[in-house]
Amino acid sequence: MQKSKAIIASYLGLIFFSAFIFLGAGKLWYWQGFLYLVAALIGTTFNHLLLPKGSTLTEERMKTAQNGLDWDKKILGLTFILSLVTFFVAGLDSGRFHWTGKVPLSLTVIGVLLLLTGQLIFAFAKRENAFFSSTVRLQTEIGHQVCASGLYRVVRHPGYLGLILANLGFPLIMNAYTAFLPTLLGIALILLRTQLEDRFLNENLEGYRAYAQKTPYRLIPWVY
């Protein structure tokens, strides 16, 4: 029952954020908005279908940051606000004022591919890591351990890499280059959170320091 509620909540959350696209556009019949909504629904479904049976990660992902770290609460709060701004600006641009103008179809396709690729990477990272969470914390109640398999053999935070790719695809799908500004600010927050989470795990999770030495890159192999 709890899992079903969490799944429903994830779809309702997607609809809530997408509503700001149509609010900015000032209309409901708006193909860019519907294209994003369909692509995001497919990505969200990936995330649910790829989880192994019996997994509680869906419920874990729906937990709030109420008992989280102070810096994580602030980053999540800013991320929430920036997401709303990004969606609203995209709607204003391509749906109402057309600041960007005509965008090649090829870029729209690239945007969809970026979003779906990012969602798949995120889904496989979540599937691999039994301790994947929406908040930075040690899950001592279930014996938190380092995950060093699957995508985690390549980079230490593949879930964040997936989020970054999906975020970069959004302005292209929406044909709204103006949305790149809040999108890049959001990505900057992801990079900051990656660094702070890495430091937290290095200091508090047994075995993480050795894992970080074996897997030296946080997000991009041979780069960062």
PDB file of C-alpha atoms in Angstrom:
ATOM      1  CA  MET A   1       0.000   0.000   0.000  1.00  0.00           C
ATOM      2  CA  GLN A   2       2.802   2.417   0.939  1.00  0.00           C
ATOM      3  CA  LYS A   3       4.600   1.666  -2.322  1.00  0.00           C
ATOM      4  CA  SER A   4       1.440   2.313  -4.355  1.00  0.00           C
ATOM      5  CA  LYS A   5       0.957   5.649  -2.611  1.00  0.00           C
ATOM      6  CA  ALA A   6       4.571   6.596  -3.294  1.00  0.00           C
ATOM      7  CA  ILE A   7       4.244   5.716  -6.995  1.00  0.00           C
ATOM      8  CA  ILE A   8       1.046   7.751  -7.316  1.00  0.00           C
ATOM      9  CA  ALA A   9       2.719  10.651  -5.499  1.00  0.00           C
ATOM     10  CA  SER A  10       5.632  10.596  -7.968  1.00  0.00           C
ATOM     11  CA  TYR A  11       3.254  10.966 -10.932  1.00  0.00           C
ATOM     12  CA  LEU A  12       1.260  13.677  -9.170  1.00  0.00           C
ATOM     13  CA  GLY A  13       4.515  15.524  -8.490  1.00  0.00           C
ATOM     14  CA  LEU A  14       5.390  15.387 -12.184  1.00  0.00           C
ATOM     15  CA  ILE A  15       1.968  16.765 -13.116  1.00  0.00           C
ATOM     16  CA  PHE A  16       2.345  19.523 -10.505  1.00  0.00           C
ATOM     17  CA  PHE A  17       5.668  20.720 -11.937  1.00  0.00           C
ATOM     18  CA  SER A  18       4.442  20.388 -15.527  1.00  0.00           C
ATOM     19  CA  ALA A  19       1.460  22.591 -14.688  1.00  0.00           C
ATOM     20  CA  PHE A  20       3.882  25.513 -14.378  1.00  0.00           C
ATOM     21  CA  ILE A  21       4.846  25.028 -18.035  1.00  0.00           C
ATOM     22  CA  PHE A  22       1.247  25.457 -19.148  1.00  0.00           C
ATOM     23  CA  LEU A  23       0.722  28.272 -16.652  1.00  0.00           C
ATOM     24  CA  GLY A  24       3.636  30.153 -18.204  1.00  0.00           C
ATOM     25  CA  ALA A  25       2.383  29.411 -21.710  1.00  0.00           C
ATOM     26  CA  GLY A  26      -1.105  30.616 -20.821  1.00  0.00           C
ATOM     27  CA  LYS A  27      -2.718  27.784 -22.754  1.00  0.00           C
ATOM     28  CA  LEU A  28      -3.281  24.039 -22.594  1.00  0.00           C
ATOM     29  CA  TRP A  29      -2.883  23.176 -26.281  1.00  0.00           C
ATOM     30  CA  TYR A  30       0.885  23.450 -26.439  1.00  0.00           C
ATOM     31  CA  TRP A  31       2.888  20.716 -28.151  1.00  0.00           C
ATOM     32  CA  GLN A  32       6.220  21.385 -26.421  1.00  0.00           C
ATOM     33  CA  GLY A  33       4.553  21.068 -23.039  1.00  0.00           C
ATOM     34  CA  PHE A  34       2.859  17.808 -23.991  1.00  0.00           C
ATOM     35  CA  LEU A  35       6.066  16.436 -25.522  1.00  0.00           C
ATOM     36  CA  TYR A  36       7.938  17.055 -22.284  1.00  0.00           C
ATOM     37  CA  LEU A  37       5.103  15.589 -20.215  1.00  0.00           C
ATOM     38  CA  VAL A  38       5.029  12.382 -22.284  1.00  0.00           C
ATOM     39  CA  ALA A  39       8.834  12.006 -22.199  1.00  0.00           C
ATOM     40  CA  ALA A  40       8.919  12.633 -18.450  1.00  0.00           C
ATOM     41  CA  LEU A  41       6.096  10.145 -17.850  1.00  0.00           C
ATOM     42  CA  ILE A  42       8.062   7.513 -19.785  1.00  0.00           C
ATOM     43  CA  GLY A  43      11.170   8.309 -17.735  1.00  0.00           C
ATOM     44  CA  THR A  44       9.272   8.118 -14.458  1.00  0.00           C
ATOM     45  CA  THR A  45       7.793   4.775 -15.496  1.00  0.00           C
ATOM     46  CA  PHE A  46      11.322   3.496 -16.246  1.00  0.00           C
ATOM     47  CA  ASN A  47      12.242   4.355 -12.679  1.00  0.00           C
ATOM     48  CA  HIS A  48       9.418   2.270 -11.257  1.00  0.00           C
ATOM     49  CA  LEU A  49       9.610  -0.703 -13.628  1.00  0.00           C
ATOM     50  CA  LEU A  50      13.367  -1.192 -13.279  1.00  0.00           C
ATOM     51  CA  LEU A  51      13.274  -1.530  -9.509  1.00  0.00           C
ATOM     52  CA  PRO A  52      13.593  -5.114  -8.240  1.00  0.00           C
ATOM     53  CA  LYS A  53      10.571  -6.714  -6.557  1.00  0.00           C
ATOM     54  CA  GLY A  54      10.332  -5.964  -2.868  1.00  0.00           C
ATOM     55  CA  SER A  55      12.418  -2.800  -3.136  1.00  0.00           C
ATOM     56  CA  THR A  56      11.485   0.020  -0.744  1.00  0.00           C
ATOM     57  CA  LEU A  57      13.389   2.669  -2.705  1.00  0.00           C
ATOM     58  CA  THR A  58      10.224   4.281  -4.047  1.00  0.00           C
ATOM     59  CA  GLU A  59       9.066   4.967  -0.497  1.00  0.00           C
ATOM     60  CA  GLU A  60      12.568   6.101   0.513  1.00  0.00           C
ATOM     61  CA  ARG A  61      12.706   8.546  -2.398  1.00  0.00           C
ATOM     62  CA  MET A  62       9.418  10.120  -1.297  1.00  0.00           C
ATOM     63  CA  LYS A  63      10.672  10.916   2.200  1.00  0.00           C
ATOM     64  CA  THR A  64      11.125  14.589   3.017  1.00  0.00           C
ATOM     65  CA  ALA A  65      14.317  16.241   4.214  1.00  0.00           C
ATOM     66  CA  GLN A  66      12.744  16.982   7.615  1.00  0.00           C
ATOM     67  CA  ASN A  67      15.367  14.949   9.462  1.00  0.00           C
ATOM     68  CA  GLY A  68      18.144  15.634   6.971  1.00  0.00           C
ATOM     69  CA  LEU A  69      21.255  17.745   7.203  1.00  0.00           C
ATOM     70  CA  ASP A  70      20.845  21.524   7.298  1.00  0.00           C
ATOM     71  CA  TRP A  71      22.842  22.145   4.129  1.00  0.00           C
ATOM     72  CA  ASP A  72      20.873  19.451   2.297  1.00  0.00           C
ATOM     73  CA  LYS A  73      17.557  21.018   3.310  1.00  0.00           C
ATOM     74  CA  LYS A  74      18.712  24.366   1.909  1.00  0.00           C
ATOM     75  CA  ILE A  75      19.905  22.862  -1.365  1.00  0.00           C
ATOM     76  CA  LEU A  76      16.678  20.878  -1.820  1.00  0.00           C
ATOM     77  CA  GLY A  77      14.608  23.987  -1.067  1.00  0.00           C
ATOM     78  CA  LEU A  78      16.514  26.070  -3.617  1.00  0.00           C
ATOM     79  CA  THR A  79      16.269  23.241  -6.146  1.00  0.00           C
ATOM     80  CA  PHE A  80      12.489  23.113  -5.711  1.00  0.00           C
ATOM     81  CA  ILE A  81      12.160  26.867  -6.319  1.00  0.00           C
ATOM     82  CA  LEU A  82      14.525  26.817  -9.305  1.00  0.00           C
ATOM     83  CA  SER A  83      12.578  23.926 -10.844  1.00  0.00           C
ATOM     84  CA  LEU A  84       9.343  25.905 -10.698  1.00  0.00           C
ATOM     85  CA  VAL A  85      11.083  28.949 -12.198  1.00  0.00           C
ATOM     86  CA  THR A  86      12.624  26.825 -14.969  1.00  0.00           C
ATOM     87  CA  PHE A  87       9.295  25.300 -15.953  1.00  0.00           C
ATOM     88  CA  PHE A  88       7.484  28.645 -15.835  1.00  0.00           C
ATOM     89  CA  VAL A  89      10.149  30.461 -17.892  1.00  0.00           C
ATOM     90  CA  ALA A  90      10.098  27.687 -20.503  1.00  0.00           C
ATOM     91  CA  GLY A  91       6.343  28.100 -20.840  1.00  0.00           C
ATOM     92  CA  LEU A  92       6.634  31.883 -21.097  1.00  0.00           C
ATOM     93  CA  ASP A  93       9.261  31.556 -23.827  1.00  0.00           C
ATOM     94  CA  SER A  94       8.043  28.902 -26.243  1.00  0.00           C
ATOM     95  CA  GLY A  95       4.361  29.035 -25.352  1.00  0.00           C
ATOM     96  CA  ARG A  96       3.635  32.736 -25.063  1.00  0.00           C
ATOM     97  CA  PHE A  97       6.350  35.234 -26.079  1.00  0.00           C
ATOM     98  CA  HIS A  98       8.523  33.071 -28.378  1.00  0.00           C
ATOM     99  CA  TRP A  99      11.790  34.724 -27.309  1.00  0.00           C
ATOM    100  CA  THR A 100      13.879  31.844 -28.629  1.00  0.00           C
ATOM    101  CA  GLY A 101      12.158  31.647 -31.984  1.00  0.00           C
ATOM    102  CA  LYS A 102      12.230  28.608 -34.232  1.00  0.00           C
ATOM    103  CA  VAL A 103      14.386  25.725 -33.012  1.00  0.00           C
ATOM    104  CA  PRO A 104      15.604  22.945 -35.367  1.00  0.00           C
ATOM    105  CA  LEU A 105      13.724  19.681 -34.929  1.00  0.00           C
ATOM    106  CA  SER A 106      17.067  17.918 -34.497  1.00  0.00           C
ATOM    107  CA  LEU A 107      17.696  19.851 -31.261  1.00  0.00           C
ATOM    108  CA  THR A 108      14.270  18.880 -29.955  1.00  0.00           C
ATOM    109  CA  VAL A 109      15.089  15.220 -30.662  1.00  0.00           C
ATOM    110  CA  ILE A 110      18.455  15.619 -28.905  1.00  0.00           C
ATOM    111  CA  GLY A 111      16.591  17.069 -25.921  1.00  0.00           C
ATOM    112  CA  VAL A 112      14.278  14.049 -25.738  1.00  0.00           C
ATOM    113  CA  LEU A 113      17.240  11.668 -26.006  1.00  0.00           C
ATOM    114  CA  LEU A 114      19.117  13.527 -23.262  1.00  0.00           C
ATOM    115  CA  LEU A 115      16.112  13.399 -20.963  1.00  0.00           C
ATOM    116  CA  LEU A 116      15.423   9.696 -21.534  1.00  0.00           C
ATOM    117  CA  THR A 117      19.113   8.760 -21.306  1.00  0.00           C
ATOM    118  CA  GLY A 118      19.410  10.702 -18.071  1.00  0.00           C
ATOM    119  CA  GLN A 119      16.310   9.042 -16.672  1.00  0.00           C
ATOM    120  CA  LEU A 120      17.636   5.594 -17.614  1.00  0.00           C
ATOM    121  CA  ILE A 121      20.995   6.264 -15.948  1.00  0.00           C
ATOM    122  CA  PHE A 122      19.138   7.513 -12.871  1.00  0.00           C
ATOM    123  CA  ALA A 123      16.897   4.421 -12.881  1.00  0.00           C
ATOM    124  CA  PHE A 124      19.791   1.966 -13.202  1.00  0.00           C
ATOM    125  CA  ALA A 125      21.712   3.784 -10.450  1.00  0.00           C
ATOM    126  CA  LYS A 126      18.677   3.497  -8.194  1.00  0.00           C
ATOM    127  CA  ARG A 127      18.204  -0.163  -9.104  1.00  0.00           C
ATOM    128  CA  GLU A 128      21.833  -0.964  -8.257  1.00  0.00           C
ATOM    129  CA  ASN A 129      22.045   0.939  -4.970  1.00  0.00           C
ATOM    130  CA  ALA A 130      19.802  -0.420  -2.212  1.00  0.00           C
ATOM    131  CA  PHE A 131      20.534   2.720  -0.175  1.00  0.00           C
ATOM    132  CA  PHE A 132      19.554   5.271  -2.842  1.00  0.00           C
ATOM    133  CA  SER A 133      17.720   8.121  -1.111  1.00  0.00           C
ATOM    134  CA  SER A 134      16.293  11.562  -1.818  1.00  0.00           C
ATOM    135  CA  THR A 135      18.062  12.955   1.258  1.00  0.00           C
ATOM    136  CA  VAL A 136      21.685  12.759   2.334  1.00  0.00           C
ATOM    137  CA  ARG A 137      21.730  10.502   5.390  1.00  0.00           C
ATOM    138  CA  LEU A 138      23.140   7.273   6.776  1.00  0.00           C
ATOM    139  CA  GLN A 139      20.467   4.585   6.683  1.00  0.00           C
ATOM    140  CA  THR A 140      21.680   2.843   9.819  1.00  0.00           C
ATOM    141  CA  GLU A 141      18.276   1.195  10.293  1.00  0.00           C
ATOM    142  CA  ILE A 142      18.996  -1.090   7.316  1.00  0.00           C
ATOM    143  CA  GLY A 143      22.778  -1.406   7.649  1.00  0.00           C
ATOM    144  CA  HIS A 144      23.965   1.209   5.152  1.00  0.00           C
ATOM    145  CA  GLN A 145      26.904  -0.039   3.053  1.00  0.00           C
ATOM    146  CA  VAL A 146      28.934   1.275   0.135  1.00  0.00           C
ATOM    147  CA  CYS A 147      27.578   0.389  -3.316  1.00  0.00           C
ATOM    148  CA  ALA A 148      30.493  -0.279  -5.683  1.00  0.00           C
ATOM    149  CA  SER A 149      28.807  -2.318  -8.431  1.00  0.00           C
ATOM    150  CA  GLY A 150      27.129  -1.492 -11.741  1.00  0.00           C
ATOM    151  CA  LEU A 151      27.433   2.160 -12.729  1.00  0.00           C
ATOM    152  CA  TYR A 152      29.022   2.831  -9.346  1.00  0.00           C
ATOM    153  CA  ARG A 153      32.173   1.124 -10.627  1.00  0.00           C
ATOM    154  CA  VAL A 154      32.541   3.967 -13.147  1.00  0.00           C
ATOM    155  CA  VAL A 155      31.559   7.058 -11.125  1.00  0.00           C
ATOM    156  CA  ARG A 156      30.562   7.533  -7.498  1.00  0.00           C
ATOM    157  CA  HIS A 157      27.325   9.447  -8.171  1.00  0.00           C
ATOM    158  CA  PRO A 158      25.706   8.116 -11.385  1.00  0.00           C
ATOM    159  CA  GLY A 159      22.259   9.214 -10.215  1.00  0.00           C
ATOM    160  CA  TYR A 160      23.341  12.850 -10.244  1.00  0.00           C
ATOM    161  CA  LEU A 161      24.890  12.384 -13.693  1.00  0.00           C
ATOM    162  CA  GLY A 162      21.508  11.158 -14.917  1.00  0.00           C
ATOM    163  CA  LEU A 163      19.760  14.171 -13.405  1.00  0.00           C
ATOM    164  CA  ILE A 164      22.185  16.574 -15.078  1.00  0.00           C
ATOM    165  CA  LEU A 165      21.649  15.004 -18.509  1.00  0.00           C
ATOM    166  CA  ALA A 166      17.866  15.061 -18.077  1.00  0.00           C
ATOM    167  CA  ASN A 167      17.975  18.704 -16.984  1.00  0.00           C
ATOM    168  CA  LEU A 168      20.073  19.688 -20.010  1.00  0.00           C
ATOM    169  CA  GLY A 169      17.504  18.083 -22.282  1.00  0.00           C
ATOM    170  CA  PHE A 170      14.603  20.111 -20.877  1.00  0.00           C
ATOM    171  CA  PRO A 171      15.231  23.522 -22.558  1.00  0.00           C
ATOM    172  CA  LEU A 172      15.813  21.772 -25.894  1.00  0.00           C
ATOM    173  CA  ILE A 173      12.560  19.819 -25.650  1.00  0.00           C
ATOM    174  CA  MET A 174      10.751  23.015 -24.733  1.00  0.00           C
ATOM    175  CA  ASN A 175      12.409  25.054 -27.527  1.00  0.00           C
ATOM    176  CA  ALA A 176      13.210  27.629 -24.838  1.00  0.00           C
ATOM    177  CA  TYR A 177      16.854  28.675 -24.628  1.00  0.00           C
ATOM    178  CA  THR A 178      15.968  31.148 -21.868  1.00  0.00           C
ATOM    179  CA  ALA A 179      15.299  28.154 -19.617  1.00  0.00           C
ATOM    180  CA  PHE A 180      19.013  27.298 -19.779  1.00  0.00           C
ATOM    181  CA  LEU A 181      19.820  29.999 -17.198  1.00  0.00           C
ATOM    182  CA  PRO A 182      17.764  28.535 -14.315  1.00  0.00           C
ATOM    183  CA  THR A 183      18.647  25.037 -15.568  1.00  0.00           C
ATOM    184  CA  LEU A 184      22.374  25.742 -15.247  1.00  0.00           C
ATOM    185  CA  LEU A 185      21.835  27.228 -11.796  1.00  0.00           C
ATOM    186  CA  GLY A 186      20.050  24.012 -10.849  1.00  0.00           C
ATOM    187  CA  ILE A 187      22.942  21.955 -12.203  1.00  0.00           C
ATOM    188  CA  ALA A 188      25.328  24.078 -10.125  1.00  0.00           C
ATOM    189  CA  LEU A 189      23.309  23.046  -7.058  1.00  0.00           C
ATOM    190  CA  ILE A 190      23.595  19.388  -8.088  1.00  0.00           C
ATOM    191  CA  LEU A 191      27.378  19.779  -8.350  1.00  0.00           C
ATOM    192  CA  LEU A 192      27.498  21.429  -4.930  1.00  0.00           C
ATOM    193  CA  ARG A 193      25.351  18.684  -3.420  1.00  0.00           C
ATOM    194  CA  THR A 194      27.547  16.029  -5.014  1.00  0.00           C
ATOM    195  CA  GLN A 195      30.643  17.530  -3.426  1.00  0.00           C
ATOM    196  CA  LEU A 196      29.053  17.930   0.019  1.00  0.00           C
ATOM    197  CA  GLU A 197      27.480  14.459  -0.043  1.00  0.00           C
ATOM    198  CA  ASP A 198      30.802  12.971  -1.077  1.00  0.00           C
ATOM    199  CA  ARG A 199      32.490  14.666   1.884  1.00  0.00           C
ATOM    200  CA  PHE A 200      29.750  13.485   4.265  1.00  0.00           C
ATOM    201  CA  LEU A 201      30.003   9.866   3.106  1.00  0.00           C
ATOM    202  CA  ASN A 202      33.791   9.986   3.207  1.00  0.00           C
ATOM    203  CA  GLU A 203      33.653  11.052   6.848  1.00  0.00           C
ATOM    204  CA  ASN A 204      30.754   8.897   8.042  1.00  0.00           C
ATOM    205  CA  LEU A 205      30.252   5.771   5.912  1.00  0.00           C
ATOM    206  CA  GLU A 206      32.631   2.901   6.592  1.00  0.00           C
ATOM    207  CA  GLY A 207      34.481   1.816   3.474  1.00  0.00           C
ATOM    208  CA  TYR A 208      33.645   4.920   1.443  1.00  0.00           C
ATOM    209  CA  ARG A 209      37.152   6.377   1.644  1.00  0.00           C
ATOM    210  CA  ALA A 210      38.626   3.214   0.096  1.00  0.00           C
ATOM    211  CA  TYR A 211      35.842   3.178  -2.522  1.00  0.00           C
ATOM    212  CA  ALA A 212      36.618   6.803  -3.453  1.00  0.00           C
ATOM    213  CA  GLN A 213      40.257   5.896  -4.002  1.00  0.00           C
ATOM    214  CA  LYS A 214      39.291   2.967  -6.228  1.00  0.00           C
ATOM    215  CA  THR A 215      36.644   4.994  -8.113  1.00  0.00           C
ATOM    216  CA  PRO A 216      38.200   8.476  -8.287  1.00  0.00           C
ATOM    217  CA  TYR A 217      35.588  10.257 -10.416  1.00  0.00           C
ATOM    218  CA  ARG A 218      32.370  11.677  -8.993  1.00  0.00           C
ATOM    219  CA  LEU A 219      30.338  12.240 -12.157  1.00  0.00           C
ATOM    220  CA  ILE A 220      32.324  12.039 -15.407  1.00  0.00           C
ATOM    221  CA  PRO A 221      35.103   9.484 -16.004  1.00  0.00           C
ATOM    222  CA  TRP A 222      38.564  11.067 -16.433  1.00  0.00           C
ATOM    223  CA  VAL A 223      37.060  14.552 -15.941  1.00  0.00           C
ATOM    224  CA  TYR A 224      35.378  15.011 -12.550  1.00  0.00           C
TER     225      TYR A 224
END
